[in-house]
Coordinates of C-alpha atoms in Angstrom, one line a residue:
X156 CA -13.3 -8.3 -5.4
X157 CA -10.9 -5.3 -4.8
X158 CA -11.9 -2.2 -4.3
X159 CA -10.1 1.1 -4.2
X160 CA -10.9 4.3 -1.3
X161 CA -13.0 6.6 -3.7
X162 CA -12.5 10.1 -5.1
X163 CA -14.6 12.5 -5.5
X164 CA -13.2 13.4 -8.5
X165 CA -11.5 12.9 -11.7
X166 CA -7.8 13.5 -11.4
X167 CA -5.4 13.6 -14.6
X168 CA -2.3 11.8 -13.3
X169 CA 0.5 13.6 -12.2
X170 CA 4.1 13.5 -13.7
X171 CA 5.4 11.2 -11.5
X172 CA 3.9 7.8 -13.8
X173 CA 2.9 4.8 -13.0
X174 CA 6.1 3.2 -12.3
X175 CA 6.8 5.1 -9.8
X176 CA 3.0 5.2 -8.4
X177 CA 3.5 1.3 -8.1
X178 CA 6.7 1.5 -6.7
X179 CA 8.5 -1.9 -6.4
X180 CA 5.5 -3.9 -8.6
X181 CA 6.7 -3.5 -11.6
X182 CA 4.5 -6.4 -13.2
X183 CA 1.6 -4.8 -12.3
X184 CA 3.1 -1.5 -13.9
X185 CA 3.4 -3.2 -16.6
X186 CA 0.0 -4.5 -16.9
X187 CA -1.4 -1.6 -16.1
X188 CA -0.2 1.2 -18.9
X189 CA 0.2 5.0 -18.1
X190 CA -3.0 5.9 -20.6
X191 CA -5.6 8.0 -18.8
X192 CA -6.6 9.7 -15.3
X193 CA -6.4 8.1 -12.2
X194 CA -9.8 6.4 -12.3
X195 CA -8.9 4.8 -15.3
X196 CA -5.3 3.7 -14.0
X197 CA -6.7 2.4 -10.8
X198 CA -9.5 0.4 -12.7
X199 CA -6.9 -1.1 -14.8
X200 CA -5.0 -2.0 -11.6
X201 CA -7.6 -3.8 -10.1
X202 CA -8.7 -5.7 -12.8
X203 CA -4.9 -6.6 -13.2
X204 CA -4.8 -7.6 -9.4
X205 CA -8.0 -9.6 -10.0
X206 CA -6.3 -12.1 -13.0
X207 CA -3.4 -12.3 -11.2
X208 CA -2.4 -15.6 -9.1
X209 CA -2.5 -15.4 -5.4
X210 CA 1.3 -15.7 -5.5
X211 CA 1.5 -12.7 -8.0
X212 CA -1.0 -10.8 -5.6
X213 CA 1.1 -11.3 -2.6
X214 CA 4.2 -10.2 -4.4
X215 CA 3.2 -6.6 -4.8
X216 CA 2.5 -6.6 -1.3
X217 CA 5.2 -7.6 -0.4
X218 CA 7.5 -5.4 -2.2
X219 CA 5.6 -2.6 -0.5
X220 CA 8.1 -1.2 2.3
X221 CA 7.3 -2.2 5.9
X222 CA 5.4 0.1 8.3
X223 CA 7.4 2.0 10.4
X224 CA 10.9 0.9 8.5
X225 CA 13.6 3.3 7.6
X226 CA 16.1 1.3 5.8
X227 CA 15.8 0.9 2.1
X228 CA 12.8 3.9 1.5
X229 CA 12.5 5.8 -1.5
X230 CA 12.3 9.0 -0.6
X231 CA 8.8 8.7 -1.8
X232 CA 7.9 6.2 0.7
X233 CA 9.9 8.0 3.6
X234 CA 7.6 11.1 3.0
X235 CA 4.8 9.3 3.3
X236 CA 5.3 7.7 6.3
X237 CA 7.1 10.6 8.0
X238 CA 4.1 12.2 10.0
X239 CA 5.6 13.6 13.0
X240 CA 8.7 12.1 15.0
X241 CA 8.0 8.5 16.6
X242 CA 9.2 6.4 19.9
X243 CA 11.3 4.1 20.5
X244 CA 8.3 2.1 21.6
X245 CA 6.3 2.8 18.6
X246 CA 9.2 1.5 16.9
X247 CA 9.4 -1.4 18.4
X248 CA 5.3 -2.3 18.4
X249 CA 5.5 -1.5 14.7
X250 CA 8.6 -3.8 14.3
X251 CA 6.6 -7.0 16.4
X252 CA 3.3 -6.2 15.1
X253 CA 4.5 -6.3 11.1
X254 CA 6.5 -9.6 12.2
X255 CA 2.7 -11.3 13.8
X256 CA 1.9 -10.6 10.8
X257 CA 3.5 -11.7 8.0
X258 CA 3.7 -14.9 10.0
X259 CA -0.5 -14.6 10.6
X260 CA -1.0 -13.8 6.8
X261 CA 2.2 -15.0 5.0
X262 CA 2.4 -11.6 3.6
X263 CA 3.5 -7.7 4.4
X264 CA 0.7 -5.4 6.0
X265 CA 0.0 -2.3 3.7
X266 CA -2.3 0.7 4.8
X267 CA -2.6 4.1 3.4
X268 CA -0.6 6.6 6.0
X269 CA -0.3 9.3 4.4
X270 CA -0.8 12.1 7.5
X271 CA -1.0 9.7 10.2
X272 CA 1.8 8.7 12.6
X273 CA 3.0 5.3 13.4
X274 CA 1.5 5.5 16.4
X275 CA -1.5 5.9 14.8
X276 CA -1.0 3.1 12.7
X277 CA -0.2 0.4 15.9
X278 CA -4.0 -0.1 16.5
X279 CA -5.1 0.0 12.7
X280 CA -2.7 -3.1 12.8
X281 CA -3.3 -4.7 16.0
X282 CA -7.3 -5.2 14.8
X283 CA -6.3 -6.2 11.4
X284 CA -4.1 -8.9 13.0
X285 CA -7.7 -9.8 14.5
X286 CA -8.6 -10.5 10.7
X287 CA -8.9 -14.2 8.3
X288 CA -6.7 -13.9 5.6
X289 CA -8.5 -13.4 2.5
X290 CA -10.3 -10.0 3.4
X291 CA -6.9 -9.3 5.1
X292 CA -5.6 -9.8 1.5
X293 CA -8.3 -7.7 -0.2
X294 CA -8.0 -5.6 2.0
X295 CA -4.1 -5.0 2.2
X296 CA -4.6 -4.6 -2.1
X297 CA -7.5 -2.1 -1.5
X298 CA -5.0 0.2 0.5
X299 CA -2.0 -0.6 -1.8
X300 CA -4.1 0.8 -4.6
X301 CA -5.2 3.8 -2.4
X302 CA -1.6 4.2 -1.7
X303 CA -1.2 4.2 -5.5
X304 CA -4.2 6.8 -6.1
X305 CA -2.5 9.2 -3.9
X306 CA 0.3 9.5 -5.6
X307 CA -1.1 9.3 -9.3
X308 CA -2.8 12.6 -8.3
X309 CA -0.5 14.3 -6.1
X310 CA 2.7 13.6 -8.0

């Protein structure tokens, strides 16, 4: 089952849509519709998420961007993972750590960052790499929706 990071409260969704609050899953987007507050646009997601195929699962991960990569970011996504200035070595743990991983689990690591550095993220992926793959893949869809909450409330 998928779960979502919890709010406190009801948001109303923020003018930004659900497009862009999925960025680069379009077919979960879809699915999903832009009626209601965030609770109600995550729930959808995650019911979406859970009647979708492994394969269709694995796609919206995977066109999430890559920890700790610059090239290709919306500006959105650049923002997000912009806390602070990072290391060349940072840089290059993130860079070896995402590749053990997609070859570990066949798909892209995905955690909510949103005020952490990448340095703080190296150990958040070096234990996740310690993982079996299907609570890796829940979880990896549990922070892609987080990811998604965030930005449904804070446009």
């Amino acid at each position: 089952m998928i779960t979502c990071h919890s709010s406190s409260r009801r948001s109303a969704v923020s003018s930004i849509g659900v497009a862009e609050a999925f960025e680069r899953a379009p077919l979960l987007a879809e699915r999903v519709g832009e009626d209601g507050d965030a609770d109600a646009i995550i729930a959808r997601a995650r019911a979406a998420l859970a009647s979708m195929s492994e394969a269709e699962r694995i796609a919206v991960l995977d066109a999430h961007p890559r920890i700790g990569a610059t090239a290709g970011l919306s500006s959105r996504s650049a923002a997000e993972q912009s806390a602070g200035t990072t290391d060349r070595a940072t840089l290059e743990a993130l860079e070896r750590l995402n590749a053990e991983y997609e070859h570990a689990f066949g798909f892209r690591f995905v955690v909510f960052v949103r005020g952490r550095s990448r340095a703080e993220i190296v150990p958040v992926l070096e234990a996740r790499l310690g993982r079996t793959r299907a609570p890796e893949l829940a979880t990896g869809l549990d922070e892609f929706l987080a990811i998604a909450r965030d930005r449904l409330e804070r446009g």
